[in-house]
Amino acid sequence: MATQNTDLKEAKKDAIMSPDMYRSMFLRQFTSQCSQSYDKMMAMGFMYTIQKPLRKIYPNDDDYYAALDRHTEFFNITPHVLPFVAGLTVSMEEQAAADKNFDTSSINAMKVGLMGPLSGIGDSFYWGTFRVVAAGIGIGIASTGNPLGPIVYALIYSVINFATRIVAAHLGYDLGTKFLQQSEENNLMSRMTHAAGVLGMTVIGAMIAAQVSLSTALTFDVGGSEIVLQDLFDSIFPGLLPLLATFACVALYKKGVKTIWIIIGIFAICIIGTGLGVFAAA
Amino acid sequence: MVVQYLLVALVAFIASMDEQLFGITMLGRPLFTSLFVGLILGDVQQGVIVGAALESMFMGAIMVGAAVPPEVYASGVLGCAFAVITGTGTATAVALALPVSVFLQVWRNFCYAVPGAFACKKIETALANRDLAKANLYHLTIVPLSIGIPSALLVFCSLFFGADLINNALNAIPQFVMDGLNVASGVMVCIGFALLIRTMGDNKLLPWLFLGFIMVIYLKMDVIGVAAAAICVALLLAFREGSSGPQTVAADEEEDF
């Protein structure tokens, strides 16, 4: 049974991720941030990236559009490592098409779980290391007015940039295919889904703390001594305001408020609040 | 001269869309664009020197996570062009690039908030109508153009009318509005997380969210550290022996957040 499965998958693998599929994904992943927005981030770009392989997996229009719809959920990652997740996703979609019992929500759970860790790695490598090294060398040559500086900078960064994106897509797809085979045998999939949820939630909590910023500038006069409210927060519960802001948004979404109104509300509250001195300027 | 200004604006137009259309090739940054600005204005050497100086200045301006960094693309092109034209060198370039950079950063935030949300809506509608070509057209045009066109216009107008005029206009925007917009861009990030929490839709997972939050706030760990720890926990959960995982998970999924 197991060998039969393997043969089946080998045949499938050749059929789905052919070189032209990789080429299509490679060209399209560059536009991952085209429809960047605060509520979806690069979801639309991700959906655009994997369209060709998805079409091949789902020849039927109904299934195809259902799959596209799945990938319009919030997604955000360092764009340079997106091909890895794209490859992995295609392998999972392939599995979902072959196995009717496959829980498609696990695909998004996997994407959410990988966002944080991969972005952490991606940001520090591409922005923090490769770019800084390339720019450092380029600036050194360019500061005397030598036009080779910009060219060397572009070459160093681009070689790394393009090569890793090509490799990442293959890596993601191969890893996904291999892993799914194993997990199918041990009936691991549903436990993996739960574990992915745990991973995703923990990382979201960490990202709220690290990325959402809001602090108050309010001060109170108590018995002649001035109390800075933010200092009070900082000593008891430092991230209170960002956490409150996030759950206020969750509550609004639960009430069915549209994203655009939440965005307008945040703009209005922040501008007025900063004008009145309630919020501290960033 | 107007032709040269137009060409410089074209460089700014393409450079400002690097993050959107070209997936952050880093080739829109001042160190590389200065080569073309120099070529267009006929002084490659001076252009490259200014580009190197601007690049050093913007070195720290990086995009991490969902935070939007100061705009370096169009403002770098403008600063470089102005320094080459006036022959006043890097100090002018930096002085000019900064206010424009701050303004264009706010503009970018606005683009992600309003044209971005608009683009997503249009794409979803097109998908619902099964019109993939239209969805892809919206994807490739709405946000890139709403960033690229104003950036290029600002560069062209600054060169054509003189930079002082533009800077005075930018300075006329009240400080509290600019501050407020910056505060808003810090808060805006939470929208995506709120949607995620809502989509994952499981109250029983919420303690994990607070755990991750606490690890950063009180233990001062960074996100990579938390993610690494969370991967270990997730693997332990996934591969624990003799658990009745599938059943509990199935029960969990019934809960709606």
PDB file of N, CA and C in Angstrom, chain B residues 44-131:
ATOM      1  N   VAL B  44      27.993  61.237 -13.662  1.00  0.00           N
ATOM      2  CA  VAL B  44      27.886  59.941 -12.994  1.00  0.00           C
ATOM      3  C   VAL B  44      28.664  59.942 -11.678  1.00  0.00           C
ATOM      4  N   GLN B  45      29.867  60.522 -11.718  1.00  0.00           N
ATOM      5  CA  GLN B  45      30.725  60.467 -10.536  1.00  0.00           C
ATOM      6  C   GLN B  45      30.056  61.116  -9.327  1.00  0.00           C
ATOM      7  N   GLN B  46      29.566  62.349  -9.544  1.00  0.00           N
ATOM      8  CA  GLN B  46      28.905  63.068  -8.454  1.00  0.00           C
ATOM      9  C   GLN B  46      27.655  62.307  -7.994  1.00  0.00           C
ATOM     10  N   GLY B  47      26.904  61.801  -8.961  1.00  0.00           N
ATOM     11  CA  GLY B  47      25.676  61.066  -8.631  1.00  0.00           C
ATOM     12  C   GLY B  47      25.963  59.877  -7.725  1.00  0.00           C
ATOM     13  N   VAL B  48      26.990  59.111  -8.083  1.00  0.00           N
ATOM     14  CA  VAL B  48      27.313  57.903  -7.322  1.00  0.00           C
ATOM     15  C   VAL B  48      27.800  58.251  -5.909  1.00  0.00           C
ATOM     16  N   ILE B  49      28.574  59.350  -5.816  1.00  0.00           N
ATOM     17  CA  ILE B  49      29.057  59.770  -4.484  1.00  0.00           C
ATOM     18  C   ILE B  49      27.861  60.117  -3.583  1.00  0.00           C
ATOM     19  N   VAL B  50      26.919  60.906  -4.131  1.00  0.00           N
ATOM     20  CA  VAL B  50      25.742  61.288  -3.359  1.00  0.00           C
ATOM     21  C   VAL B  50      24.911  60.043  -3.019  1.00  0.00           C
ATOM     22  N   GLY B  51      24.791  59.137  -3.994  1.00  0.00           N
ATOM     23  CA  GLY B  51      24.030  57.904  -3.764  1.00  0.00           C
ATOM     24  C   GLY B  51      24.598  57.103  -2.610  1.00  0.00           C
ATOM     25  N   ALA B  52      25.933  57.012  -2.564  1.00  0.00           N
ATOM     26  CA  ALA B  52      26.580  56.271  -1.478  1.00  0.00           C
ATOM     27  C   ALA B  52      26.286  56.928  -0.138  1.00  0.00           C
ATOM     28  N   ALA B  53      26.321  58.279  -0.113  1.00  0.00           N
ATOM     29  CA  ALA B  53      26.049  58.985   1.140  1.00  0.00           C
ATOM     30  C   ALA B  53      24.612  58.763   1.589  1.00  0.00           C
ATOM     31  N   LEU B  54      23.668  58.843   0.627  1.00  0.00           N
ATOM     32  CA  LEU B  54      22.252  58.638   0.970  1.00  0.00           C
ATOM     33  C   LEU B  54      22.029  57.215   1.460  1.00  0.00           C
ATOM     34  N   GLU B  55      22.685  56.261   0.804  1.00  0.00           N
ATOM     35  CA  GLU B  55      22.530  54.860   1.193  1.00  0.00           C
ATOM     36  C   GLU B  55      22.983  54.644   2.640  1.00  0.00           C
ATOM     37  N   SER B  56      24.109  55.273   2.976  1.00  0.00           N
ATOM     38  CA  SER B  56      24.583  55.153   4.355  1.00  0.00           C
ATOM     39  C   SER B  56      23.560  55.731   5.318  1.00  0.00           C
ATOM     40  N   MET B  57      22.985  56.885   4.934  1.00  0.00           N
ATOM     41  CA  MET B  57      22.023  57.530   5.820  1.00  0.00           C
ATOM     42  C   MET B  57      20.790  56.657   6.024  1.00  0.00           C
ATOM     43  N   PHE B  58      20.362  56.004   4.944  1.00  0.00           N
ATOM     44  CA  PHE B  58      19.142  55.205   5.024  1.00  0.00           C
ATOM     45  C   PHE B  58      19.424  53.760   5.447  1.00  0.00           C
ATOM     46  N   MET B  59      20.663  53.468   5.795  1.00  0.00           N
ATOM     47  CA  MET B  59      21.057  52.099   6.120  1.00  0.00           C
ATOM     48  C   MET B  59      20.123  51.465   7.144  1.00  0.00           C
ATOM     49  N   GLY B  60      19.771  52.253   8.160  1.00  0.00           N
ATOM     50  CA  GLY B  60      18.943  51.694   9.227  1.00  0.00           C
ATOM     51  C   GLY B  60      17.486  51.570   8.853  1.00  0.00           C
ATOM     52  N   ALA B  61      17.106  52.178   7.719  1.00  0.00           N
ATOM     53  CA  ALA B  61      15.690  52.186   7.356  1.00  0.00           C
ATOM     54  C   ALA B  61      15.317  50.854   6.728  1.00  0.00           C
ATOM     55  N   ILE B  62      14.904  49.908   7.536  1.00  0.00           N
ATOM     56  CA  ILE B  62      14.580  48.602   6.984  1.00  0.00           C
ATOM     57  C   ILE B  62      13.131  48.255   7.274  1.00  0.00           C
ATOM     58  N   MET B  63      12.649  47.337   6.490  1.00  0.00           N
ATOM     59  CA  MET B  63      11.266  46.918   6.692  1.00  0.00           C
ATOM     60  C   MET B  63      11.282  45.612   7.481  1.00  0.00           C
ATOM     61  N   VAL B  64      10.830  45.678   8.713  1.00  0.00           N
ATOM     62  CA  VAL B  64      10.787  44.475   9.535  1.00  0.00           C
ATOM     63  C   VAL B  64       9.343  44.206   9.896  1.00  0.00           C
ATOM     64  N   GLY B  65       8.904  42.991   9.620  1.00  0.00           N
ATOM     65  CA  GLY B  65       7.530  42.648   9.940  1.00  0.00           C
ATOM     66  C   GLY B  65       6.574  43.536   9.187  1.00  0.00           C
ATOM     67  N   ALA B  66       5.594  44.071   9.894  1.00  0.00           N
ATOM     68  CA  ALA B  66       4.568  44.840   9.214  1.00  0.00           C
ATOM     69  C   ALA B  66       4.821  46.335   9.293  1.00  0.00           C
ATOM     70  N   ALA B  67       5.913  46.732   9.925  1.00  0.00           N
ATOM     71  CA  ALA B  67       6.184  48.156  10.056  1.00  0.00           C
ATOM     72  C   ALA B  67       6.604  48.737   8.714  1.00  0.00           C
ATOM     73  N   VAL B  68       6.190  49.962   8.452  1.00  0.00           N
ATOM     74  CA  VAL B  68       6.549  50.593   7.186  1.00  0.00           C
ATOM     75  C   VAL B  68       7.755  51.492   7.422  1.00  0.00           C
ATOM     76  N   PRO B  69       8.844  51.281   6.689  1.00  0.00           N
ATOM     77  CA  PRO B  69      10.065  52.063   6.910  1.00  0.00           C
ATOM     78  C   PRO B  69       9.971  53.410   6.227  1.00  0.00           C
ATOM     79  N   PRO B  70      10.864  54.352   6.554  1.00  0.00           N
ATOM     80  CA  PRO B  70      10.882  55.616   5.826  1.00  0.00           C
ATOM     81  C   PRO B  70      11.083  55.334   4.340  1.00  0.00           C
ATOM     82  N   GLU B  71      10.430  56.144   3.518  1.00  0.00           N
ATOM     83  CA  GLU B  71      10.541  55.946   2.082  1.00  0.00           C
ATOM     84  C   GLU B  71      11.964  56.281   1.654  1.00  0.00           C
ATOM     85  N   VAL B  72      12.644  55.377   0.954  1.00  0.00           N
ATOM     86  CA  VAL B  72      13.998  55.688   0.492  1.00  0.00           C
ATOM     87  C   VAL B  72      14.063  55.827  -1.018  1.00  0.00           C
ATOM     88  N   TYR B  73      13.044  55.360  -1.724  1.00  0.00           N
ATOM     89  CA  TYR B  73      13.156  55.225  -3.176  1.00  0.00           C
ATOM     90  C   TYR B  73      13.059  56.577  -3.877  1.00  0.00           C
ATOM     91  N   ALA B  74      11.856  57.165  -3.922  1.00  0.00           N
ATOM     92  CA  ALA B  74      11.689  58.431  -4.629  1.00  0.00           C
ATOM     93  C   ALA B  74      12.462  59.544  -3.938  1.00  0.00           C
ATOM     94  N   SER B  75      12.477  59.530  -2.603  1.00  0.00           N
ATOM     95  CA  SER B  75      13.194  60.604  -1.908  1.00  0.00           C
ATOM     96  C   SER B  75      14.695  60.504  -2.164  1.00  0.00           C
ATOM     97  N   GLY B  76      15.202  59.278  -2.302  1.00  0.00           N
ATOM     98  CA  GLY B  76      16.612  59.107  -2.634  1.00  0.00           C
ATOM     99  C   GLY B  76      16.919  59.649  -4.018  1.00  0.00           C
ATOM    100  N   VAL B  77      16.038  59.358  -4.979  1.00  0.00           N
ATOM    101  CA  VAL B  77      16.220  59.851  -6.354  1.00  0.00           C
ATOM    102  C   VAL B  77      16.209  61.377  -6.372  1.00  0.00           C
ATOM    103  N   LEU B  78      15.235  61.955  -5.655  1.00  0.00           N
ATOM    104  CA  LEU B  78      15.102  63.410  -5.645  1.00  0.00           C
ATOM    105  C   LEU B  78      16.322  64.063  -5.000  1.00  0.00           C
ATOM    106  N   GLY B  79      16.707  63.547  -3.847  1.00  0.00           N
ATOM    107  CA  GLY B  79      17.856  64.120  -3.149  1.00  0.00           C
ATOM    108  C   GLY B  79      19.098  64.086  -4.018  1.00  0.00           C
ATOM    109  N   CYS B  80      19.300  62.948  -4.662  1.00  0.00           N
ATOM    110  CA  CYS B  80      20.475  62.768  -5.511  1.00  0.00           C
ATOM    111  C   CYS B  80      20.426  63.728  -6.700  1.00  0.00           C
ATOM    112  N   ALA B  81      19.276  63.800  -7.377  1.00  0.00           N
ATOM    113  CA  ALA B  81      19.137  64.670  -8.545  1.00  0.00           C
ATOM    114  C   ALA B  81      19.402  66.113  -8.166  1.00  0.00           C
ATOM    115  N   PHE B  82      18.853  66.535  -7.034  1.00  0.00           N
ATOM    116  CA  PHE B  82      18.995  67.931  -6.642  1.00  0.00           C
ATOM    117  C   PHE B  82      20.450  68.275  -6.324  1.00  0.00           C
ATOM    118  N   ALA B  83      21.113  67.335  -5.645  1.00  0.00           N
ATOM    119  CA  ALA B  83      22.520  67.574  -5.302  1.00  0.00           C
ATOM    120  C   ALA B  83      23.384  67.672  -6.556  1.00  0.00           C
ATOM    121  N   VAL B  84      23.087  66.850  -7.554  1.00  0.00           N
ATOM    122  CA  VAL B  84      23.883  66.878  -8.791  1.00  0.00           C
ATOM    123  C   VAL B  84      23.602  68.159  -9.574  1.00  0.00           C
ATOM    124  N   ILE B  85      22.318  68.543  -9.675  1.00  0.00           N
ATOM    125  CA  ILE B  85      21.946  69.731 -10.460  1.00  0.00           C
ATOM    126  C   ILE B  85      22.558  70.984  -9.852  1.00  0.00           C
ATOM    127  N   THR B  86      22.414  71.161  -8.546  1.00  0.00           N
ATOM    128  CA  THR B  86      22.905  72.383  -7.920  1.00  0.00           C
ATOM    129  C   THR B  86      24.391  72.309  -7.625  1.00  0.00           C
ATOM    130  N   GLY B  87      24.950  71.100  -7.695  1.00  0.00           N
ATOM    131  CA  GLY B  87      26.369  70.953  -7.407  1.00  0.00           C
ATOM    132  C   GLY B  87      26.698  71.227  -5.950  1.00  0.00           C
ATOM    133  N   THR B  88      25.707  71.102  -5.070  1.00  0.00           N
ATOM    134  CA  THR B  88      25.946  71.445  -3.667  1.00  0.00           C
ATOM    135  C   THR B  88      26.317  70.238  -2.820  1.00  0.00           C
ATOM    136  N   GLY B  89      26.312  69.062  -3.419  1.00  0.00           N
ATOM    137  CA  GLY B  89      26.808  67.896  -2.688  1.00  0.00           C
ATOM    138  C   GLY B  89      25.828  67.240  -1.741  1.00  0.00           C
ATOM    139  N   THR B  90      26.392  66.385  -0.887  1.00  0.00           N
ATOM    140  CA  THR B  90      25.564  65.451  -0.133  1.00  0.00           C
ATOM    141  C   THR B  90      24.696  66.117   0.930  1.00  0.00           C
ATOM    142  N   ALA B  91      25.185  67.192   1.553  1.00  0.00           N
ATOM    143  CA  ALA B  91      24.410  67.813   2.633  1.00  0.00           C
ATOM    144  C   ALA B  91      23.030  68.233   2.129  1.00  0.00           C
ATOM    145  N   THR B  92      22.987  68.855   0.934  1.00  0.00           N
ATOM    146  CA  THR B  92      21.712  69.260   0.358  1.00  0.00           C
ATOM    147  C   THR B  92      20.826  68.047   0.096  1.00  0.00           C
ATOM    148  N   ALA B  93      21.461  67.012  -0.441  1.00  0.00           N
ATOM    149  CA  ALA B  93      20.708  65.810  -0.779  1.00  0.00           C
ATOM    150  C   ALA B  93      20.009  65.253   0.451  1.00  0.00           C
ATOM    151  N   VAL B  94      20.749  65.172   1.546  1.00  0.00           N
ATOM    152  CA  VAL B  94      20.190  64.623   2.784  1.00  0.00           C
ATOM    153  C   VAL B  94      19.093  65.538   3.320  1.00  0.00           C
ATOM    154  N   ALA B  95      19.374  66.858   3.340  1.00  0.00           N
ATOM    155  CA  ALA B  95      18.405  67.811   3.870  1.00  0.00           C
ATOM    156  C   ALA B  95      17.107  67.778   3.082  1.00  0.00           C
ATOM    157  N   LEU B  96      17.241  67.537   1.778  1.00  0.00           N
ATOM    158  CA  LEU B  96      16.044  67.535   0.935  1.00  0.00           C
ATOM    159  C   LEU B  96      15.321  66.198   1.006  1.00  0.00           C
ATOM    160  N   ALA B  97      16.100  65.131   1.083  1.00  0.00           N
ATOM    161  CA  ALA B  97      15.489  63.805   1.039  1.00  0.00           C
ATOM    162  C   ALA B  97      14.641  63.536   2.278  1.00  0.00           C
ATOM    163  N   LEU B  98      15.047  64.080   3.437  1.00  0.00           N
ATOM    164  CA  LEU B  98      14.359  63.720   4.675  1.00  0.00           C
ATOM    165  C   LEU B  98      12.891  64.121   4.749  1.00  0.00           C
ATOM    166  N   PRO B  99      12.561  65.437   4.521  1.00  0.00           N
ATOM    167  CA  PRO B  99      11.134  65.789   4.598  1.00  0.00           C
ATOM    168  C   PRO B  99      10.293  65.040   3.569  1.00  0.00           C
ATOM    169  N   VAL B 100      10.831  64.899   2.347  1.00  0.00           N
ATOM    170  CA  VAL B 100      10.100  64.174   1.303  1.00  0.00           C
ATOM    171  C   VAL B 100       9.902  62.725   1.727  1.00  0.00           C
ATOM    172  N   SER B 101      10.941  62.154   2.327  1.00  0.00           N
ATOM    173  CA  SER B 101      10.881  60.769   2.774  1.00  0.00           C
ATOM    174  C   SER B 101       9.782  60.575   3.814  1.00  0.00           C
ATOM    175  N   VAL B 102       9.719  61.509   4.771  1.00  0.00           N
ATOM    176  CA  VAL B 102       8.697  61.396   5.818  1.00  0.00           C
ATOM    177  C   VAL B 102       7.312  61.498   5.205  1.00  0.00           C
ATOM    178  N   PHE B 103       7.162  62.465   4.280  1.00  0.00           N
ATOM    179  CA  PHE B 103       5.849  62.626   3.659  1.00  0.00           C
ATOM    180  C   PHE B 103       5.457  61.374   2.859  1.00  0.00           C
ATOM    181  N   LEU B 104       6.389  60.868   2.054  1.00  0.00           N
ATOM    182  CA  LEU B 104       6.061  59.710   1.215  1.00  0.00           C
ATOM    183  C   LEU B 104       5.818  58.457   2.056  1.00  0.00           C
ATOM    184  N   GLN B 105       6.447  58.395   3.234  1.00  0.00           N
ATOM    185  CA  GLN B 105       6.182  57.274   4.128  1.00  0.00           C
ATOM    186  C   GLN B 105       4.730  57.298   4.589  1.00  0.00           C
ATOM    187  N   VAL B 106       4.277  58.495   4.959  1.00  0.00           N
ATOM    188  CA  VAL B 106       2.882  58.636   5.365  1.00  0.00           C
ATOM    189  C   VAL B 106       1.959  58.278   4.197  1.00  0.00           C
ATOM    190  N   TRP B 107       2.350  58.705   3.003  1.00  0.00           N
ATOM    191  CA  TRP B 107       1.555  58.405   1.815  1.00  0.00           C
ATOM    192  C   TRP B 107       1.454  56.889   1.592  1.00  0.00           C
ATOM    193  N   ARG B 108       2.582  56.190   1.780  1.00  0.00           N
ATOM    194  CA  ARG B 108       2.586  54.739   1.630  1.00  0.00           C
ATOM    195  C   ARG B 108       1.637  54.082   2.623  1.00  0.00           C
ATOM    196  N   ASN B 109       1.701  54.546   3.887  1.00  0.00           N
ATOM    197  CA  ASN B 109       0.781  54.003   4.890  1.00  0.00           C
ATOM    198  C   ASN B 109      -0.654  54.156   4.416  1.00  0.00           C
ATOM    199  N   PHE B 110      -0.925  55.343   3.878  1.00  0.00           N
ATOM    200  CA  PHE B 110      -2.273  55.611   3.378  1.00  0.00           C
ATOM    201  C   PHE B 110      -2.622  54.635   2.245  1.00  0.00           C
ATOM    202  N   CYS B 111      -1.664  54.364   1.357  1.00  0.00           N
ATOM    203  CA  CYS B 111      -1.910  53.471   0.219  1.00  0.00           C
ATOM    204  C   CYS B 111      -2.236  52.054   0.687  1.00  0.00           C
ATOM    205  N   TYR B 112      -1.527  51.585   1.723  1.00  0.00           N
ATOM    206  CA  TYR B 112      -1.815  50.250   2.225  1.00  0.00           C
ATOM    207  C   TYR B 112      -3.193  50.225   2.890  1.00  0.00           C
ATOM    208  N   ALA B 113      -3.569  51.384   3.505  1.00  0.00           N
ATOM    209  CA  ALA B 113      -4.841  51.423   4.231  1.00  0.00           C
ATOM    210  C   ALA B 113      -6.030  51.525   3.283  1.00  0.00           C
ATOM    211  N   VAL B 114      -5.989  52.502   2.373  1.00  0.00           N
ATOM    212  CA  VAL B 114      -7.187  52.754   1.565  1.00  0.00           C
ATOM    213  C   VAL B 114      -7.151  52.098   0.166  1.00  0.00           C
ATOM    214  N   PRO B 115      -6.210  52.478  -0.721  1.00  0.00           N
ATOM    215  CA  PRO B 115      -6.192  51.764  -2.015  1.00  0.00           C
ATOM    216  C   PRO B 115      -5.956  50.259  -1.831  1.00  0.00           C
ATOM    217  N   GLY B 116      -5.165  49.885  -0.814  1.00  0.00           N
ATOM    218  CA  GLY B 116      -4.905  48.463  -0.558  1.00  0.00           C
ATOM    219  C   GLY B 116      -6.175  47.707  -0.216  1.00  0.00           C
ATOM    220  N   ALA B 117      -6.949  48.271   0.728  1.00  0.00           N
ATOM    221  CA  ALA B 117      -8.212  47.623   1.113  1.00  0.00           C
ATOM    222  C   ALA B 117      -9.175  47.596  -0.067  1.00  0.00           C
ATOM    223  N   PHE B 118      -9.162  48.698  -0.850  1.00  0.00           N
ATOM    224  CA  PHE B 118     -10.011  48.788  -2.042  1.00  0.00           C
ATOM    225  C   PHE B 118      -9.635  47.702  -3.054  1.00  0.00           C
ATOM    226  N   ALA B 119      -8.326  47.539  -3.279  1.00  0.00           N
ATOM    227  CA  ALA B 119      -7.859  46.530  -4.239  1.00  0.00           C
ATOM    228  C   ALA B 119      -8.314  45.135  -3.804  1.00  0.00           C
ATOM    229  N   CYS B 120      -8.155  44.829  -2.505  1.00  0.00           N
ATOM    230  CA  CYS B 120      -8.551  43.502  -2.012  1.00  0.00           C
ATOM    231  C   CYS B 120     -10.042  43.268  -2.227  1.00  0.00           C
ATOM    232  N   LYS B 121     -10.852  44.299  -1.951  1.00  0.00           N
ATOM    233  CA  LYS B 121     -12.293  44.180  -2.157  1.00  0.00           C
ATOM    234  C   LYS B 121     -12.601  43.867  -3.622  1.00  0.00           C
ATOM    235  N   LYS B 122     -11.962  44.657  -4.526  1.00  0.00           N
ATOM    236  CA  LYS B 122     -12.222  44.474  -5.959  1.00  0.00           C
ATOM    237  C   LYS B 122     -11.805  43.069  -6.411  1.00  0.00           C
ATOM    238  N   ILE B 123     -10.668  42.603  -5.904  1.00  0.00           N
ATOM    239  CA  ILE B 123     -10.182  41.281  -6.295  1.00  0.00           C
ATOM    240  C   ILE B 123     -11.152  40.204  -5.817  1.00  0.00           C
ATOM    241  N   GLU B 124     -11.626  40.344  -4.576  1.00  0.00           N
ATOM    242  CA  GLU B 124     -12.548  39.339  -4.050  1.00  0.00           C
ATOM    243  C   GLU B 124     -13.855  39.321  -4.844  1.00  0.00           C
ATOM    244  N   THR B 125     -14.319  40.517  -5.214  1.00  0.00           N
ATOM    245  CA  THR B 125     -15.534  40.577  -6.028  1.00  0.00           C
ATOM    246  C   THR B 125     -15.313  39.904  -7.375  1.00  0.00           C
ATOM    247  N   ALA B 126     -14.155  40.200  -7.989  1.00  0.00           N
ATOM    248  CA  ALA B 126     -13.850  39.604  -9.294  1.00  0.00           C
ATOM    249  C   ALA B 126     -13.765  38.088  -9.183  1.00  0.00           C
ATOM    250  N   LEU B 127     -13.171  37.594  -8.085  1.00  0.00           N
ATOM    251  CA  LEU B 127     -13.081  36.147  -7.884  1.00  0.00           C
ATOM    252  C   LEU B 127     -14.470  35.540  -7.728  1.00  0.00           C
ATOM    253  N   ALA B 128     -15.320  36.254  -6.984  1.00  0.00           N
ATOM    254  CA  ALA B 128     -16.687  35.757  -6.788  1.00  0.00           C
ATOM    255  C   ALA B 128     -17.413  35.659  -8.130  1.00  0.00           C
ATOM    256  N   ASN B 129     -17.075  36.577  -9.054  1.00  0.00           N
ATOM    257  CA  ASN B 129     -17.675  36.535 -10.390  1.00  0.00           C
ATOM    258  C   ASN B 129     -16.905  35.637 -11.352  1.00  0.00           C
ATOM    259  N   ARG B 130     -15.883  34.982 -10.806  1.00  0.00           N
ATOM    260  CA  ARG B 130     -15.026  34.074 -11.582  1.00  0.00           C
ATOM    261  C   ARG B 130     -14.380  34.771 -12.764  1.00  0.00           C
ATOM    262  N   ASP B 131     -13.971  36.012 -12.543  1.00  0.00           N
ATOM    263  CA  ASP B 131     -13.283  36.763 -13.586  1.00  0.00           C
ATOM    264  C   ASP B 131     -11.831  36.941 -13.159  1.00  0.00           C
TER     265      ASP B 131
END
